[in-house]
Structure formats: C-alpha cells, structure tokens
C-alpha cells in the first residue's frame, strides 16, 4: 500500500520556508565578513559541533578548504575540531567529553583567530567550554544556533541564529548557511 505523505511534506517545507524569512540578514553579512577577513589575514578558522552539527562543521571545512580554495593563491584555513576521531576519543575517554574541543584549542589557538561553534540548542557543554576559552584567549567567536540560542548565542561575540524550535529545520538551515556562504563568497573571490 502506498501512503500519501504530501500533506506532511508540505507542512515541513512550509516551516522551513517561513523560518528562512526570519533569519537575520545582518547576522549573515557579519558572518561572511568574518570569514573573508580570516581569509585575507590568513587566520585559522576552527569549527566544531556534535552529532548533525559535527557533520555540518565537517561540511564547512571541505567546502571552504577545497571548494573555495583549490587553485587560489590565498586559501581558507578551516580546521574542524571534530574530524580527528582518535584525538577526540582520547580526550573523551581520558579527560571527559566536555573537553574534546577546548583541549585541541589549547594546542593551536592564536589570538585573533576565529572559533565557530555549531549547536542546535546552543547548550552543548563541550562547544561552550571551547568558546569560553577562545574568548579568554582573544579569539573572535561565532555561535551558530537554533531554538532560543541557548548559552552559546549569549557567549559568542557574533551569532547566526535560526529562530525555530525544531532541530531538523535548524540543522537544515545551518547547512544552508554553509552553502550560502560558499556561493556568496565564491562570487566575490577572484578566480584562480
């Protein structure tokens, strides 16, 4: 028996479309300028997240490190803190899961670099710990959030907030932010 899911699909797509209209274009513009400044000043951009947000953080890294950098003189320097699984699990096992992002930052972070935390709820303790540390070290911090933004939206110096209490729509639009950033900056940057 074939079921008709068209009404459910329409409801989801309607939530997605209406949420897009609520996202601050000013927050997006500031975010794009932060990324562009990091490129032009050859600063590292550290990015992290858990679960679906980890996948989005990895997706940002590949889109910018390869997609927007291949063949270019100046290249983005994204470092995804959740991509080194042995390091992540070593800290999780030996120190604690709350420290899996802050400890690598202690090894590498330099004043003025960029640290981006992605958290749908805005309350992922390991992301918050890393952002707190980055703020104290003089880094530029960005929180990419959903729901009410949680502690991350308040703690990060800059924010791109998806104003909806729906994790799937939030995660969808976090990935849209990645692709939007790729497309807009790709038009701006000179070709090889």
PDB file of C-alpha atoms in Angstrom:
ATOM      1  CA  UNK A   1       0.000   0.000   0.000  1.00  0.00           C
ATOM      2  CA  UNK A   2       1.359   3.418  -0.982  1.00  0.00           C
ATOM      3  CA  UNK A   3       0.778   6.168   1.586  1.00  0.00           C
ATOM      4  CA  UNK A   4       0.297   9.811   0.657  1.00  0.00           C
ATOM      5  CA  UNK A   5       2.807  11.870   2.635  1.00  0.00           C
ATOM      6  CA  UNK A   6       2.274  15.043   0.609  1.00  0.00           C
ATOM      7  CA  UNK A   7       0.497  16.958   3.429  1.00  0.00           C
ATOM      8  CA  UNK A   8       3.224  16.107   5.934  1.00  0.00           C
ATOM      9  CA  UNK A   9       5.904  17.029   3.426  1.00  0.00           C
ATOM     10  CA  UNK A  10       4.136  20.320   2.685  1.00  0.00           C
ATOM     11  CA  UNK A  11       3.946  21.145   6.411  1.00  0.00           C
ATOM     12  CA  UNK A  12       7.683  20.548   6.856  1.00  0.00           C
ATOM     13  CA  UNK A  13       8.607  22.579   3.786  1.00  0.00           C
ATOM     14  CA  UNK A  14       6.329  25.406   4.931  1.00  0.00           C
ATOM     15  CA  UNK A  15       8.132  25.509   8.326  1.00  0.00           C
ATOM     16  CA  UNK A  16      11.456  25.553   6.502  1.00  0.00           C
ATOM     17  CA  UNK A  17      10.432  28.344   4.112  1.00  0.00           C
ATOM     18  CA  UNK A  18       8.899  30.529   6.811  1.00  0.00           C
ATOM     19  CA  UNK A  19      11.983  30.162   9.025  1.00  0.00           C
ATOM     20  CA  UNK A  20      14.270  31.319   6.211  1.00  0.00           C
ATOM     21  CA  UNK A  21      12.427  34.642   6.217  1.00  0.00           C
ATOM     22  CA  UNK A  22      13.152  35.089   9.947  1.00  0.00           C
ATOM     23  CA  UNK A  23      16.946  34.687   9.741  1.00  0.00           C
ATOM     24  CA  UNK A  24      18.806  37.958  10.242  1.00  0.00           C
ATOM     25  CA  UNK A  25      20.475  39.066   7.024  1.00  0.00           C
ATOM     26  CA  UNK A  26      22.715  41.326   9.129  1.00  0.00           C
ATOM     27  CA  UNK A  27      23.979  38.326  11.099  1.00  0.00           C
ATOM     28  CA  UNK A  28      24.718  36.532   7.829  1.00  0.00           C
ATOM     29  CA  UNK A  29      26.548  39.554   6.428  1.00  0.00           C
ATOM     30  CA  UNK A  30      28.690  39.876   9.571  1.00  0.00           C
ATOM     31  CA  UNK A  31      29.470  36.150   9.391  1.00  0.00           C
ATOM     32  CA  UNK A  32      30.564  36.439   5.750  1.00  0.00           C
ATOM     33  CA  UNK A  33      32.797  39.385   6.631  1.00  0.00           C
ATOM     34  CA  UNK A  34      34.389  37.386   9.472  1.00  0.00           C
ATOM     35  CA  UNK A  35      35.186  34.551   7.048  1.00  0.00           C
ATOM     36  CA  UNK A  36      36.513  36.961   4.425  1.00  0.00           C
ATOM     37  CA  UNK A  37      38.708  38.750   6.967  1.00  0.00           C
ATOM     38  CA  UNK A  38      40.132  35.407   8.144  1.00  0.00           C
ATOM     39  CA  UNK A  39      40.987  34.523   4.537  1.00  0.00           C
ATOM     40  CA  UNK A  40      42.600  37.871   3.797  1.00  0.00           C
ATOM     41  CA  UNK A  41      44.623  37.878   7.032  1.00  0.00           C
ATOM     42  CA  UNK A  42      45.496  34.161   6.709  1.00  0.00           C
ATOM     43  CA  UNK A  43      43.973  33.237  10.067  1.00  0.00           C
ATOM     44  CA  UNK A  44      42.844  29.769  11.060  1.00  0.00           C
ATOM     45  CA  UNK A  45      39.131  29.175  11.462  1.00  0.00           C
ATOM     46  CA  UNK A  46      38.325  26.444  13.994  1.00  0.00           C
ATOM     47  CA  UNK A  47      34.867  24.914  13.742  1.00  0.00           C
ATOM     48  CA  UNK A  48      33.076  22.261  15.823  1.00  0.00           C
ATOM     49  CA  UNK A  49      29.784  20.631  16.653  1.00  0.00           C
ATOM     50  CA  UNK A  50      28.185  17.418  17.937  1.00  0.00           C
ATOM     51  CA  UNK A  51      26.037  14.916  16.014  1.00  0.00           C
ATOM     52  CA  UNK A  52      24.416  16.560  12.993  1.00  0.00           C
ATOM     53  CA  UNK A  53      26.274  19.764  13.848  1.00  0.00           C
ATOM     54  CA  UNK A  54      29.551  17.826  13.636  1.00  0.00           C
ATOM     55  CA  UNK A  55      28.618  16.810  10.099  1.00  0.00           C
ATOM     56  CA  UNK A  56      27.830  20.438   9.271  1.00  0.00           C
ATOM     57  CA  UNK A  57      31.177  21.565  10.729  1.00  0.00           C
ATOM     58  CA  UNK A  58      32.962  18.986   8.556  1.00  0.00           C
ATOM     59  CA  UNK A  59      30.940  20.131   5.553  1.00  0.00           C
ATOM     60  CA  UNK A  60      32.021  23.755   6.126  1.00  0.00           C
ATOM     61  CA  UNK A  61      35.654  22.629   6.260  1.00  0.00           C
ATOM     62  CA  UNK A  62      35.544  20.722   2.978  1.00  0.00           C
ATOM     63  CA  UNK A  63      33.574  23.403   1.153  1.00  0.00           C
ATOM     64  CA  UNK A  64      35.998  26.151   2.173  1.00  0.00           C
ATOM     65  CA  UNK A  65      39.313  24.259   2.235  1.00  0.00           C
ATOM     66  CA  UNK A  66      38.784  22.587  -1.128  1.00  0.00           C
ATOM     67  CA  UNK A  67      35.819  24.166  -2.846  1.00  0.00           C
ATOM     68  CA  UNK A  68      36.709  27.831  -2.303  1.00  0.00           C
ATOM     69  CA  UNK A  69      40.482  27.404  -2.012  1.00  0.00           C
ATOM     70  CA  UNK A  70      41.619  24.977  -4.697  1.00  0.00           C
ATOM     71  CA  UNK A  71      43.866  26.710  -7.195  1.00  0.00           C
ATOM     72  CA  UNK A  72      43.829  30.010  -5.280  1.00  0.00           C
ATOM     73  CA  UNK A  73      46.803  31.949  -4.001  1.00  0.00           C
ATOM     74  CA  UNK A  74      45.070  32.726  -0.698  1.00  0.00           C
ATOM     75  CA  UNK A  75      43.268  29.783   0.864  1.00  0.00           C
ATOM     76  CA  UNK A  76      40.818  29.332   3.673  1.00  0.00           C
ATOM     77  CA  UNK A  77      42.289  27.594   6.715  1.00  0.00           C
ATOM     78  CA  UNK A  78      39.355  25.746   8.298  1.00  0.00           C
ATOM     79  CA  UNK A  79      40.238  23.230  10.994  1.00  0.00           C
ATOM     80  CA  UNK A  80      37.315  21.041  12.042  1.00  0.00           C
ATOM     81  CA  UNK A  81      37.866  20.001  15.662  1.00  0.00           C
ATOM     82  CA  UNK A  82      35.553  17.004  15.428  1.00  0.00           C
ATOM     83  CA  UNK A  83      37.303  15.454  12.412  1.00  0.00           C
ATOM     84  CA  UNK A  84      40.256  13.936  14.295  1.00  0.00           C
ATOM     85  CA  UNK A  85      38.426  10.992  15.831  1.00  0.00           C
ATOM     86  CA  UNK A  86      41.441   9.476  17.647  1.00  0.00           C
ATOM     87  CA  UNK A  87      42.185  12.796  19.391  1.00  0.00           C
ATOM     88  CA  UNK A  88      38.511  13.371  20.174  1.00  0.00           C
ATOM     89  CA  UNK A  89      38.055   9.913  21.691  1.00  0.00           C
ATOM     90  CA  UNK A  90      41.332  10.120  23.625  1.00  0.00           C
ATOM     91  CA  UNK A  91      40.181  13.301  25.349  1.00  0.00           C
ATOM     92  CA  UNK A  92      36.653  11.924  25.827  1.00  0.00           C
ATOM     93  CA  UNK A  93      37.993   8.748  27.421  1.00  0.00           C
ATOM     94  CA  UNK A  94      40.882  10.140  29.464  1.00  0.00           C
ATOM     95  CA  UNK A  95      39.678  13.640  30.390  1.00  0.00           C
ATOM     96  CA  UNK A  96      35.972  13.978  29.619  1.00  0.00           C
ATOM     97  CA  UNK A  97      33.671  14.680  26.707  1.00  0.00           C
ATOM     98  CA  UNK A  98      33.292  18.304  27.812  1.00  0.00           C
ATOM     99  CA  UNK A  99      36.963  18.846  26.923  1.00  0.00           C
ATOM    100  CA  UNK A 100      37.141  17.324  23.430  1.00  0.00           C
ATOM    101  CA  UNK A 101      37.162  20.751  21.704  1.00  0.00           C
ATOM    102  CA  UNK A 102      38.837  23.013  24.257  1.00  0.00           C
ATOM    103  CA  UNK A 103      41.951  20.830  24.622  1.00  0.00           C
ATOM    104  CA  UNK A 104      42.960  20.941  20.921  1.00  0.00           C
ATOM    105  CA  UNK A 105      42.383  24.717  21.008  1.00  0.00           C
ATOM    106  CA  UNK A 106      44.885  24.898  23.880  1.00  0.00           C
ATOM    107  CA  UNK A 107      47.439  23.367  21.481  1.00  0.00           C
ATOM    108  CA  UNK A 108      46.823  25.606  18.478  1.00  0.00           C
ATOM    109  CA  UNK A 109      44.687  28.710  19.024  1.00  0.00           C
ATOM    110  CA  UNK A 110      46.380  32.065  18.440  1.00  0.00           C
ATOM    111  CA  UNK A 111      44.917  35.447  19.420  1.00  0.00           C
ATOM    112  CA  UNK A 112      42.788  36.900  16.637  1.00  0.00           C
ATOM    113  CA  UNK A 113      41.880  33.582  15.037  1.00  0.00           C
ATOM    114  CA  UNK A 114      38.250  32.554  14.549  1.00  0.00           C
ATOM    115  CA  UNK A 115      36.400  29.869  16.516  1.00  0.00           C
ATOM    116  CA  UNK A 116      32.942  28.776  15.335  1.00  0.00           C
ATOM    117  CA  UNK A 117      30.682  26.621  17.479  1.00  0.00           C
ATOM    118  CA  UNK A 118      27.589  24.983  15.989  1.00  0.00           C
ATOM    119  CA  UNK A 119      24.886  23.832  18.387  1.00  0.00           C
ATOM    120  CA  UNK A 120      21.212  23.491  17.568  1.00  0.00           C
ATOM    121  CA  UNK A 121      20.197  24.001  21.188  1.00  0.00           C
ATOM    122  CA  UNK A 122      23.053  26.378  21.934  1.00  0.00           C
ATOM    123  CA  UNK A 123      23.777  24.410  25.092  1.00  0.00           C
ATOM    124  CA  UNK A 124      26.371  21.781  24.097  1.00  0.00           C
ATOM    125  CA  UNK A 125      28.762  21.885  27.040  1.00  0.00           C
ATOM    126  CA  UNK A 126      31.865  20.942  25.043  1.00  0.00           C
ATOM    127  CA  UNK A 127      31.176  23.711  22.488  1.00  0.00           C
ATOM    128  CA  UNK A 128      30.521  26.233  25.270  1.00  0.00           C
ATOM    129  CA  UNK A 129      33.783  25.333  27.009  1.00  0.00           C
ATOM    130  CA  UNK A 130      35.727  25.860  23.789  1.00  0.00           C
ATOM    131  CA  UNK A 131      34.017  29.204  23.051  1.00  0.00           C
ATOM    132  CA  UNK A 132      34.618  30.379  26.617  1.00  0.00           C
ATOM    133  CA  UNK A 133      38.318  29.515  26.298  1.00  0.00           C
ATOM    134  CA  UNK A 134      38.556  31.178  22.874  1.00  0.00           C
ATOM    135  CA  UNK A 135      37.017  34.385  24.217  1.00  0.00           C
ATOM    136  CA  UNK A 136      39.576  34.473  27.038  1.00  0.00           C
ATOM    137  CA  UNK A 137      42.413  33.961  24.530  1.00  0.00           C
ATOM    138  CA  UNK A 138      41.376  36.897  22.360  1.00  0.00           C
ATOM    139  CA  UNK A 139      39.901  34.874  19.512  1.00  0.00           C
ATOM    140  CA  UNK A 140      36.883  36.001  17.520  1.00  0.00           C
ATOM    141  CA  UNK A 141      33.984  33.672  18.343  1.00  0.00           C
ATOM    142  CA  UNK A 142      30.818  32.822  16.415  1.00  0.00           C
ATOM    143  CA  UNK A 143      27.857  30.764  17.583  1.00  0.00           C
ATOM    144  CA  UNK A 144      25.593  29.121  15.011  1.00  0.00           C
ATOM    145  CA  UNK A 145      22.414  28.161  16.854  1.00  0.00           C
ATOM    146  CA  UNK A 146      18.719  27.336  16.739  1.00  0.00           C
ATOM    147  CA  UNK A 147      15.854  27.216  19.265  1.00  0.00           C
ATOM    148  CA  UNK A 148      16.338  30.239  21.587  1.00  0.00           C
ATOM    149  CA  UNK A 149      20.100  30.261  21.000  1.00  0.00           C
ATOM    150  CA  UNK A 150      20.884  28.875  24.434  1.00  0.00           C
ATOM    151  CA  UNK A 151      24.063  29.885  26.239  1.00  0.00           C
ATOM    152  CA  UNK A 152      26.086  29.847  23.010  1.00  0.00           C
ATOM    153  CA  UNK A 153      24.222  32.757  21.465  1.00  0.00           C
ATOM    154  CA  UNK A 154      24.914  34.832  24.591  1.00  0.00           C
ATOM    155  CA  UNK A 155      28.530  33.715  24.994  1.00  0.00           C
ATOM    156  CA  UNK A 156      29.796  34.047  21.413  1.00  0.00           C
ATOM    157  CA  UNK A 157      30.789  37.504  20.218  1.00  0.00           C
ATOM    158  CA  UNK A 158      28.842  37.002  16.977  1.00  0.00           C
ATOM    159  CA  UNK A 159      25.904  34.806  16.124  1.00  0.00           C
ATOM    160  CA  UNK A 160      23.900  33.382  13.276  1.00  0.00           C
ATOM    161  CA  UNK A 161      20.647  32.253  14.840  1.00  0.00           C
ATOM    162  CA  UNK A 162      17.931  30.072  13.308  1.00  0.00           C
ATOM    163  CA  UNK A 163      14.793  31.106  15.220  1.00  0.00           C
ATOM    164  CA  UNK A 164      12.776  27.886  15.365  1.00  0.00           C
ATOM    165  CA  UNK A 165      12.222  25.187  17.984  1.00  0.00           C
ATOM    166  CA  UNK A 166      12.776  22.320  15.536  1.00  0.00           C
ATOM    167  CA  UNK A 167      16.130  20.515  15.374  1.00  0.00           C
ATOM    168  CA  UNK A 168      15.708  19.216  11.827  1.00  0.00           C
ATOM    169  CA  UNK A 169      14.841  22.632  10.361  1.00  0.00           C
ATOM    170  CA  UNK A 170      17.627  24.194  12.428  1.00  0.00           C
ATOM    171  CA  UNK A 171      20.180  21.704  11.089  1.00  0.00           C
ATOM    172  CA  UNK A 172      18.854  22.109   7.532  1.00  0.00           C
ATOM    173  CA  UNK A 173      19.380  25.847   7.721  1.00  0.00           C
ATOM    174  CA  UNK A 174      22.822  25.558   9.301  1.00  0.00           C
ATOM    175  CA  UNK A 175      23.860  23.650   6.195  1.00  0.00           C
ATOM    176  CA  UNK A 176      22.133  26.259   4.020  1.00  0.00           C
ATOM    177  CA  UNK A 177      24.330  28.853   5.789  1.00  0.00           C
ATOM    178  CA  UNK A 178      27.390  26.869   4.697  1.00  0.00           C
ATOM    179  CA  UNK A 179      26.247  26.707   1.083  1.00  0.00           C
ATOM    180  CA  UNK A 180      25.065  30.322   1.079  1.00  0.00           C
ATOM    181  CA  UNK A 181      28.487  31.392   2.400  1.00  0.00           C
ATOM    182  CA  UNK A 182      30.213  29.280  -0.243  1.00  0.00           C
ATOM    183  CA  UNK A 183      28.088  30.738  -3.043  1.00  0.00           C
ATOM    184  CA  UNK A 184      28.274  34.394  -1.973  1.00  0.00           C
ATOM    185  CA  UNK A 185      31.993  34.384  -1.183  1.00  0.00           C
ATOM    186  CA  UNK A 186      32.669  32.325  -4.312  1.00  0.00           C
ATOM    187  CA  UNK A 187      31.162  35.121  -6.408  1.00  0.00           C
ATOM    188  CA  UNK A 188      33.230  37.733  -4.568  1.00  0.00           C
ATOM    189  CA  UNK A 189      36.623  35.996  -4.584  1.00  0.00           C
ATOM    190  CA  UNK A 190      38.826  36.246  -7.672  1.00  0.00           C
ATOM    191  CA  UNK A 191      39.126  33.082  -9.715  1.00  0.00           C
ATOM    192  CA  UNK A 192      42.482  31.306  -9.980  1.00  0.00           C
TER     193      UNK A 192
END
